[in-house]
XYZ file of C-alpha atoms in Angstrom:
626
model
C -17.198 59.864 -118.222
C -19.185 58.665 -115.201
C -18.490 60.222 -111.755
C -17.587 57.810 -108.893
C -20.516 57.114 -106.513
C -18.530 58.507 -103.618
C -18.609 61.975 -105.100
C -22.342 62.178 -105.677
C -23.866 65.593 -105.090
C -25.594 64.664 -101.819
C -22.397 63.410 -100.157
C -20.438 66.412 -101.360
C -23.075 68.665 -99.845
C -22.867 66.946 -96.436
C -19.062 67.097 -96.390
C -19.145 70.747 -97.377
C -21.570 71.584 -94.555
C -19.343 69.882 -91.935
C -16.237 71.559 -93.340
C -17.871 74.987 -93.259
C -19.129 74.353 -89.679
C -15.618 73.373 -88.563
C -14.104 76.469 -90.179
C -16.752 78.673 -88.487
C -16.009 77.024 -85.083
C -12.265 77.567 -85.482
C -12.806 81.196 -86.413
C -15.157 81.668 -83.449
C -12.700 80.203 -80.929
C -9.817 82.198 -82.402
C -11.822 85.431 -82.278
C -12.886 84.821 -78.670
C -9.318 84.180 -77.571
C -8.081 87.200 -79.491
C -10.653 89.533 -77.953
C -10.557 88.162 -74.387
C -8.268 89.994 -71.832
C -4.785 88.566 -71.554
C -4.027 86.714 -68.338
C -0.967 87.991 -66.510
C 1.706 85.488 -65.652
C 1.691 84.864 -61.914
C 4.654 86.498 -60.266
C 6.809 84.459 -57.927
C 5.659 85.012 -54.351
C 8.040 87.344 -52.508
C 10.005 85.910 -49.595
C 11.424 87.466 -46.439
C 14.958 86.867 -45.208
C 14.938 87.529 -41.492
C 17.612 89.855 -40.161
C 20.242 88.704 -37.663
C 20.506 89.481 -33.963
C 24.103 90.265 -33.012
C 25.955 91.618 -30.000
C 27.328 95.167 -29.852
C 30.507 94.042 -31.672
C 28.691 92.190 -34.437
C 29.033 88.680 -33.015
C 26.104 86.704 -34.375
C 23.581 85.473 -31.818
C 20.619 84.552 -34.066
C 21.119 83.717 -37.749
C 18.696 82.961 -40.598
C 18.815 79.422 -41.994
C 16.498 76.839 -43.536
C 14.967 73.736 -41.997
C 12.969 70.978 -43.656
C 9.938 68.955 -42.607
C 10.220 65.415 -44.012
C 7.137 63.344 -44.791
C 5.960 60.354 -46.840
C 2.869 58.844 -48.496
C 2.460 55.651 -46.403
C 0.411 53.659 -48.973
C 3.168 53.928 -51.577
C 5.902 52.405 -49.409
C 6.366 48.741 -50.299
C 8.608 47.873 -47.346
C 8.472 50.256 -44.357
C 11.180 48.190 -42.663
C 13.635 48.575 -45.552
C 12.841 52.264 -45.863
C 13.350 52.833 -42.114
C 16.701 51.014 -42.106
C 18.029 53.342 -44.817
C 16.877 56.702 -43.399
C 16.894 56.170 -39.603
C 20.552 57.091 -39.047
C 20.229 60.378 -40.908
C 16.955 61.214 -39.157
C 18.478 60.262 -35.807
C 15.390 58.137 -35.122
C 14.783 54.552 -34.087
C 13.817 52.288 -37.005
C 10.827 50.917 -35.099
C 9.550 54.437 -34.476
C 9.660 55.217 -38.215
C 7.871 51.954 -39.090
C 5.215 52.651 -36.447
C 4.561 56.153 -37.845
C 4.126 54.726 -41.335
C 1.868 51.850 -40.272
C -0.255 54.010 -37.972
C -0.942 56.349 -40.905
C -1.448 53.710 -43.613
C -4.908 55.076 -44.410
C -3.615 58.643 -44.671
C -2.342 60.237 -47.857
C 0.590 61.856 -46.075
C 2.380 61.876 -42.712
C 5.394 63.774 -41.390
C 8.196 61.518 -40.200
C 10.355 64.288 -38.694
C 10.218 68.066 -38.562
C 12.989 70.669 -38.571
C 15.759 68.721 -40.271
C 18.951 70.745 -40.682
C 20.360 71.762 -44.063
C 23.180 69.196 -43.792
C 20.830 66.348 -42.866
C 18.468 67.369 -45.664
C 21.209 67.127 -48.292
C 22.354 63.725 -47.031
C 18.807 62.387 -46.770
C 17.906 63.634 -50.247
C 20.811 61.665 -51.724
C 19.643 58.482 -49.981
C 16.117 58.990 -51.314
C 17.293 59.627 -54.870
C 19.752 56.721 -54.863
C 17.032 54.289 -53.711
C 14.209 55.577 -55.935
C 12.088 56.792 -52.992
C 11.386 60.167 -54.621
C 7.807 59.273 -55.647
C 6.556 58.979 -52.068
C 8.845 61.361 -50.127
C 8.416 65.112 -49.657
C 10.448 67.926 -48.090
C 8.775 71.146 -46.959
C 11.264 73.999 -46.686
C 10.639 76.356 -43.745
C 12.509 79.406 -42.425
C 14.557 78.755 -39.326
C 17.091 80.118 -36.883
C 20.484 78.995 -35.686
C 21.670 80.324 -32.326
C 25.478 80.000 -32.468
C 25.994 80.823 -28.771
C 23.419 78.270 -27.553
C 22.140 79.460 -24.128
C 23.983 82.787 -24.011
C 21.508 85.527 -22.959
C 18.782 83.130 -24.082
C 15.794 84.899 -22.488
C 16.889 88.244 -23.939
C 17.436 86.945 -27.483
C 14.268 84.862 -27.465
C 13.081 82.278 -29.956
C 11.421 82.071 -33.385
C 8.635 79.599 -34.137
C 8.163 77.426 -37.232
C 5.904 80.044 -38.827
C 8.730 82.592 -38.892
C 7.332 84.723 -36.069
C 9.221 85.541 -32.879
C 7.799 83.934 -29.763
C 9.810 85.614 -27.010
C 12.567 88.113 -26.245
C 13.990 90.390 -28.940
C 12.853 87.890 -31.585
C 9.292 88.805 -30.535
C 9.534 92.490 -29.644
C 11.492 93.376 -32.820
C 9.528 91.053 -35.125
C 8.607 93.768 -37.634
C 12.193 95.037 -37.743
C 13.761 91.611 -38.198
C 11.076 90.379 -40.606
C 9.134 93.174 -42.354
C 5.612 92.402 -43.519
C 5.190 91.784 -47.246
C 3.424 94.741 -48.804
C 1.189 94.657 -51.876
C 3.204 94.675 -55.072
C 6.419 93.512 -53.420
C 8.593 91.081 -55.379
C 11.779 89.107 -54.874
C 13.517 88.802 -51.520
C 12.643 91.277 -48.763
C 15.515 91.638 -46.323
C 14.952 92.265 -42.638
C 17.118 94.573 -40.557
C 19.988 93.440 -38.331
C 19.545 94.247 -34.640
C 22.713 94.980 -32.674
C 22.166 94.385 -28.972
C 23.933 96.400 -26.291
C 25.324 93.302 -24.614
C 28.924 92.275 -25.162
C 28.931 88.513 -25.850
C 32.465 88.023 -24.528
C 31.679 89.842 -21.285
C 28.365 87.974 -21.069
C 30.260 84.652 -21.317
C 32.572 85.631 -18.459
C 29.781 86.844 -16.191
C 27.585 83.830 -16.943
C 30.472 81.625 -15.810
C 30.633 83.546 -12.524
C 26.859 83.349 -12.112
C 26.666 79.607 -12.836
C 29.508 78.894 -10.426
C 27.727 80.939 -7.769
C 24.459 79.069 -8.311
C 26.265 75.772 -7.937
C 28.074 76.879 -4.767
C 24.924 78.221 -3.103
C 22.608 75.528 -4.548
C 20.237 78.357 -5.429
C 17.116 77.843 -7.533
C 17.672 80.876 -9.728
C 19.858 83.914 -10.242
C 19.837 87.293 -11.992
C 22.822 89.459 -12.922
C 22.494 92.796 -14.728
C 25.201 95.275 -15.678
C 24.621 98.628 -17.387
C 26.712 101.526 -18.627
C 25.496 104.352 -16.397
C 26.472 107.030 -18.934
C 24.529 105.598 -21.892
C 21.927 103.305 -20.338
C 23.163 100.429 -22.500
C 22.880 97.050 -20.788
C 26.214 95.242 -21.140
C 25.196 91.963 -19.548
C 21.793 90.387 -18.937
C 21.701 87.059 -17.121
C 18.732 84.999 -15.992
C 19.442 81.496 -14.708
C 18.523 78.762 -15.305
C 18.674 79.319 -19.066
C 18.020 77.213 -22.156
C 19.952 76.290 -25.297
C 17.925 78.182 -27.901
C 18.641 75.482 -30.505
C 16.590 73.051 -28.384
C 14.047 75.582 -27.140
C 11.080 73.213 -27.470
C 12.541 70.987 -24.738
C 12.832 73.852 -22.221
C 11.188 73.809 -18.808
C 9.129 76.817 -17.610
C 11.960 77.717 -15.204
C 14.438 77.943 -18.086
C 12.200 80.069 -20.294
C 11.102 82.720 -17.803
C 12.747 86.129 -18.245
C 13.163 86.846 -14.535
C 14.738 90.336 -14.585
C 11.858 91.784 -16.589
C 8.716 89.766 -15.858
C 9.185 88.627 -12.236
C 8.045 90.907 -9.411
C 9.414 90.371 -5.893
C 10.021 92.164 -2.600
C 13.516 93.670 -2.944
C 14.499 93.748 0.728
C 17.157 96.028 2.181
C 18.732 97.071 -1.151
C 15.605 99.216 -1.515
C 16.781 101.321 1.447
C 19.089 103.384 -0.787
C 15.991 104.732 -2.546
C 13.897 105.371 0.565
C 16.743 107.046 2.480
C 17.320 109.158 -0.642
C 13.637 110.168 -0.515
C 13.837 111.064 3.199
C 16.904 113.223 2.628
C 15.835 114.833 -0.635
C 12.422 115.828 0.734
C 13.996 117.409 3.815
C 12.240 114.986 6.162
C 15.668 114.207 7.678
C 19.205 115.528 7.289
C 22.532 113.676 7.152
C 23.020 114.661 10.810
C 19.620 113.426 12.069
C 20.082 110.819 14.819
C 17.938 107.757 15.561
C 18.303 105.348 18.482
C 18.333 101.672 17.516
C 17.704 99.374 20.485
C 17.077 96.288 18.374
C 13.335 96.655 17.848
C 10.950 99.293 16.528
C 7.744 99.509 18.578
C 4.811 101.835 18.006
C 1.119 101.842 18.910
C -1.209 103.892 16.703
C -4.117 106.044 17.858
C -6.419 103.192 16.885
C -4.520 100.810 19.126
C -2.738 99.012 16.300
C 0.610 97.712 17.564
C 3.609 97.717 15.214
C 6.724 95.686 15.949
C 9.743 95.476 13.604
C 12.929 93.738 14.663
C 16.445 94.769 13.691
C 19.542 92.673 13.070
C 21.382 94.317 15.968
C 21.465 97.037 18.640
C 23.156 99.828 16.716
C 22.697 102.658 19.236
C 22.549 106.205 17.878
C 22.812 106.195 14.089
C 22.430 108.663 11.239
C 21.447 107.951 7.598
C 24.955 106.800 6.676
C 25.105 104.404 9.615
C 21.599 103.141 8.910
C 22.646 102.102 5.392
C 26.029 100.831 6.556
C 24.439 98.453 9.084
C 21.124 98.049 7.189
C 19.303 99.145 10.358
C 15.566 98.358 10.221
C 14.811 100.251 13.450
C 16.299 103.511 12.140
C 14.566 103.184 8.733
C 11.194 102.687 10.437
C 11.789 105.806 12.567
C 12.807 107.790 9.482
C 9.571 106.780 7.746
C 7.634 108.594 10.480
C 9.222 111.903 9.461
C 7.777 112.042 5.925
C 4.124 112.319 4.908
C 2.782 109.397 2.918
C 1.959 111.289 -0.290
C 5.479 112.700 -0.514
C 6.985 109.307 0.257
C 4.959 107.558 -2.452
C 5.667 110.314 -4.980
C 9.409 109.619 -4.650
C 8.830 105.878 -5.045
C 7.007 106.554 -8.313
C 9.604 109.080 -9.471
C 12.227 106.353 -9.198
C 10.057 104.360 -11.634
C 8.537 101.762 -9.330
C 4.975 100.749 -10.128
C 5.526 101.503 -13.849
C 7.160 99.677 -16.747
C 10.591 100.945 -17.752
C 9.720 100.608 -21.447
C 12.715 98.377 -22.140
C 12.568 96.489 -25.472
C 11.324 93.131 -24.198
C 7.769 91.769 -24.065
C 5.580 91.222 -20.993
C 7.430 93.591 -18.642
C 5.844 93.731 -15.188
C 4.776 96.962 -13.504
C 5.392 95.590 -10.043
C 3.105 96.685 -7.221
C 3.217 99.931 -5.247
C 0.372 100.264 -2.752
C -1.443 103.508 -2.047
C -3.393 104.622 0.995
C -6.698 103.554 -0.557
C -5.467 100.005 -1.004
C -7.359 97.609 1.276
C -4.022 96.030 2.214
C -2.565 99.343 3.415
C -1.988 99.310 7.178
C -0.315 101.431 9.810
C 2.922 99.518 9.313
C 2.986 99.647 5.493
C 5.031 102.836 5.164
C 7.655 101.593 7.615
C 7.963 98.156 6.025
C 7.956 99.620 2.507
C 10.926 101.775 3.566
C 12.790 98.515 4.225
C 11.828 96.888 0.925
C 8.795 94.898 2.042
C 5.129 95.277 1.042
C 6.291 96.459 -2.389
C 6.962 94.412 -5.519
C 9.599 95.376 -8.068
C 11.471 93.851 -10.982
C 15.249 93.644 -11.320
C 15.128 95.908 -14.371
C 13.242 98.525 -12.307
C 15.897 98.329 -9.593
C 18.632 98.831 -12.193
C 16.747 101.761 -13.733
C 16.206 103.423 -10.339
C 19.912 103.107 -9.498
C 20.745 104.997 -12.695
C 19.415 108.161 -11.017
C 21.825 107.740 -8.110
C 24.714 107.111 -10.512
C 23.915 110.220 -12.597
C 23.585 113.066 -10.098
C 19.869 112.464 -9.615
C 18.894 112.291 -13.314
C 18.293 108.767 -14.658
C 19.430 107.628 -18.106
C 16.919 105.295 -19.752
C 17.971 101.675 -20.157
C 18.075 99.963 -23.534
C 18.934 96.607 -25.116
C 19.363 97.923 -28.676
C 22.629 99.609 -29.649
C 21.889 100.040 -33.355
C 19.919 98.705 -36.330
C 21.380 98.255 -39.819
C 20.159 97.098 -43.204
C 21.517 93.985 -44.917
C 24.503 95.962 -46.244
C 25.492 97.263 -42.819
C 24.172 100.791 -43.350
C 23.041 102.207 -40.007
C 19.348 103.082 -39.864
C 19.143 103.642 -36.094
C 21.761 104.218 -33.440
C 21.073 104.622 -29.748
C 21.624 108.005 -28.175
C 21.505 108.337 -24.361
C 18.105 109.586 -23.254
C 17.743 111.261 -19.879
C 14.596 111.082 -17.777
C 13.172 113.668 -15.412
C 15.226 114.609 -12.372
C 14.472 112.368 -9.390
C 16.886 113.733 -6.765
C 19.006 116.787 -6.144
C 22.604 116.113 -7.231
C 23.761 116.559 -3.622
C 21.374 113.827 -2.446
C 22.483 111.372 -5.131
C 26.157 111.981 -4.341
C 25.544 111.596 -0.613
C 23.855 108.209 -1.170
C 26.838 107.174 -3.308
C 29.208 108.052 -0.485
C 27.035 106.053 1.935
C 27.215 103.059 -0.402
C 30.991 103.412 -0.491
C 31.042 103.378 3.319
C 28.930 100.202 3.258
C 31.532 98.567 0.986
C 34.449 99.716 3.118
C 33.165 98.939 6.607
C 29.527 97.834 6.493
C 27.515 94.826 5.328
C 29.141 94.883 1.880
C 32.845 94.588 2.758
C 33.182 91.356 0.759
C 32.295 93.340 -2.365
C 34.977 95.955 -1.784
C 37.734 96.394 -4.368
C 41.172 97.549 -3.299
C 42.122 99.382 -6.471
C 38.890 101.016 -7.632
C 36.200 102.777 -5.599
C 32.870 100.971 -5.361
C 29.616 101.556 -3.519
C 27.222 98.747 -2.586
C 24.035 97.949 -0.695
C 23.155 94.391 0.249
C 19.778 92.919 1.101
C 18.414 89.656 2.460
C 14.628 89.359 2.183
C 12.324 86.610 3.372
C 10.227 85.373 0.469
C 6.473 84.922 0.631
C 5.177 81.444 1.402
C 2.424 80.793 -1.189
C 1.137 77.695 0.640
C 1.017 78.785 4.284
C 0.798 82.531 3.737
C 3.071 85.102 5.363
C 6.843 84.796 5.005
C 8.860 81.607 4.564
C 11.321 80.551 7.240
C 13.595 78.876 4.683
C 13.313 80.794 1.384
C 15.295 84.015 1.012
C 16.122 86.446 -1.749
C 19.704 87.648 -1.381
C 20.783 90.654 -3.439
C 23.332 93.419 -3.857
C 23.464 96.673 -5.846
C 26.836 98.134 -6.826
C 27.909 101.363 -8.525
C 31.508 102.104 -9.575
C 33.810 104.002 -9.714
C 32.282 106.245 -7.053
C 33.960 109.487 -8.148
C 32.712 109.104 -11.740
C 30.197 106.234 -11.977
C 30.380 104.199 -15.171
C 28.778 100.879 -14.218
C 25.655 99.868 -12.304
C 25.668 96.187 -11.314
C 22.809 94.298 -9.659
C 22.773 90.655 -8.593
C 19.956 88.571 -7.087
C 20.218 84.989 -5.786
C 16.930 83.199 -5.015
C 16.429 80.400 -2.509
C 20.034 79.592 -1.713
C 20.602 76.579 0.531
C 22.481 76.990 3.811
C 23.965 80.481 4.040
C 21.537 83.132 2.746
C 22.959 86.372 4.149
C 23.619 88.617 1.140
C 26.770 90.111 2.629
C 28.311 86.644 2.616
C 27.004 85.022 -0.588
C 26.197 87.891 -2.994
C 28.796 90.530 -2.085
C 31.708 88.251 -3.143
C 29.983 87.649 -6.496
C 29.714 91.424 -6.947
C 33.488 91.689 -6.426
C 34.213 88.943 -8.997
C 31.808 90.383 -11.562
C 33.081 93.938 -11.049
C 36.680 92.758 -11.551
C 35.730 91.115 -14.866
C 33.881 94.229 -16.048
C 36.750 96.532 -15.080
C 39.325 94.414 -16.907
C 37.104 93.844 -19.933
C 36.322 97.539 -20.378
C 39.822 98.647 -19.460
C 38.734 100.925 -16.602
C 41.648 102.545 -14.784
C 42.659 100.928 -11.516
C 44.550 102.767 -8.777
C 48.260 102.087 -9.087
C 47.865 100.308 -12.410
C 51.161 99.809 -14.218
C 51.684 101.461 -17.603
C 53.368 99.689 -20.492
C 55.391 101.074 -23.361
C 55.645 99.550 -26.817
C 57.892 100.442 -29.731
C 54.873 100.443 -32.041
C 56.493 97.955 -34.399
C 54.889 94.624 -35.088
C 55.915 91.853 -37.451
C 53.398 90.063 -39.628
C 54.034 86.641 -41.076
C 52.626 85.965 -44.500
C 49.899 83.367 -44.369
C 48.809 80.895 -47.023
C 45.862 81.546 -49.320
C 42.549 81.063 -47.560
C 40.023 78.525 -48.802
C 36.590 77.435 -47.585
C 35.466 73.858 -48.091
C 33.042 71.956 -45.837
C 33.481 73.845 -42.552
C 34.124 77.420 -41.471
C 37.895 77.972 -41.073
C 39.582 79.942 -38.287
C 40.098 83.489 -39.570
C 41.562 84.868 -36.323
C 44.603 87.060 -36.953
C 44.106 87.229 -40.720
C 44.671 90.615 -42.380
C 41.963 92.240 -44.445
C 43.983 91.869 -47.640
C 44.048 88.090 -47.111
C 40.238 88.063 -46.966
C 39.563 90.039 -50.144
C 39.844 87.053 -52.553
C 36.978 85.390 -50.672
C 34.651 88.241 -51.669
C 35.019 87.223 -55.320
C 33.492 83.799 -54.620
C 29.736 84.221 -55.244
C 28.938 80.931 -53.461
C 30.065 82.340 -50.090
C 28.488 85.206 -48.115
C 31.300 87.081 -46.359
C 30.684 90.204 -44.249
C 33.730 92.175 -43.057
C 33.425 94.772 -40.284
C 36.251 97.196 -39.554
C 39.872 97.434 -40.643
C 43.072 95.612 -39.657
C 43.092 91.985 -38.523
C 40.345 89.546 -37.546
C 39.695 89.540 -33.789
C 36.429 87.586 -33.767
C 34.162 85.713 -36.140
C 30.714 84.164 -36.376
C 30.006 81.279 -36.832
C 32.845 79.720 -34.846
C 35.645 77.739 -36.602
C 34.604 74.186 -37.467
C 30.915 75.022 -37.958
C 29.563 73.011 -40.952
C 28.734 75.186 -43.957
C 25.035 75.455 -44.799
C 22.892 77.101 -47.436
C 22.534 80.895 -47.053
C 25.087 80.983 -44.228
C 26.782 84.353 -43.742
C 30.303 84.416 -42.282
C 30.865 87.653 -40.378
C 34.391 88.807 -39.523
C 35.214 91.609 -37.077
C 38.513 93.414 -37.628
C 40.492 95.768 -35.437
């Protein structure tokens, strides 16, 4: 039998060689893969969920959310006009503006149409894109973001977070590593930041901001500061700097709205400063409460070098002691008192009160202020006298508040703070503020004497419009000419009007300080600031439930009736939970699609976000019960 030509020996040999070569290649590749080190599967990059900023009662002031940057590939859009007509309403943009952005970037591979779209707008826009087959040329970039439910409330204190997830100002900046911990090597999954509880009370802040805004409108002032602190703990209950900005539209803010005046602005405090200098004169023994000084309306002195000093007073007060000098805010008497103390001792007391140094409060960029010394080239023969009256020295409002804490606490200051506690994501406390006392500044007798002088000033001196009939209060007012940056010297029209208050006098609980800048018309602090002190003090007293003289007492049987409510449900917006019992809320905890946080026992007294707020991804609803 003859073999087919195809299977001749030569051809079989060639085929066999190729087959053997292929088998050798396969074995080689297999062996190399088998012996080579195994590649690890890339782990999903860990993410950070930023902690919330809340008030002392848990009311949310800054909440984590997501935003989206929306962009397109211009070359792939067949009809920019049609595309713009479909998405413009959702983007809240003009159709022509969208078309222009696309056409101006026609040679680019990608262009952003709008940044920071909300979760709700993203979901609606995504549906439009999918329904119209625009997916191939549209892109969403998810970025971390913040919602500020209370808008401009305490805006400079809370601060603002940028698009990169880093705080840019306020507590958002100073507590960045607490709110958003850095990702460490080997970390996986979601890293949760801590929740920062501020010392401020949002409800009280709302009430005092209303008073402050009304006062600014009435006086046509350019700016205003209002600070209130618990003198026992150092916790700041209210922190107001006006004008302020809605934190949800922070990028549109003016410099005047952003500036954190109480902490970063240094100014000459004027006559309010006299409570500290008179305290220094008395505590050092330079004068006594019985020392007498003759005020004839002007302080005149010529130094050995022939330098002539002239300081005018608001009136001719005759013979006055320290109490009278504060009561009438007598410049002549203060200048004479300053002669009785040596400069080193005088300056040492100024520094002991904390002036010229940062308080260390938890906000960025705090000013030191300026306290001259004798080696300063601007020191003159009149400096000590004018400094005693609150001129030729620069302070911040937070320094003034801190210094007053020494007077309110028998001569020993309690350090101020903005942070009441810090918790983890489950509400477990990791830090809680404990009052921290500083070094003694004054003898207790001196501090109490100054308090009694401030009470006299409220009862019959320059601060009578701040006096309260049913609770003891001490005040000191001040009206200071502001520097004229253009002409030099002091302005004839710009004044800083201020008032410090401490109450109740017999057992101080609150220190309150208010500053009004560049009011129009009336500028005298006793007339425009003292009444604001009275209004603010009334709100604080009622809000905290401080005892008023002659306050009526009420009796209650202790029985209350509770009406059964219907089953709660959450759909598209946050419902009103106010008055709901804890047992009514428990079924909501079983719904894994909703983040519910319940604080306390009893019935809901407050909630965040507010009722009617649209639901969004990752939103946490926090309920406070009492």
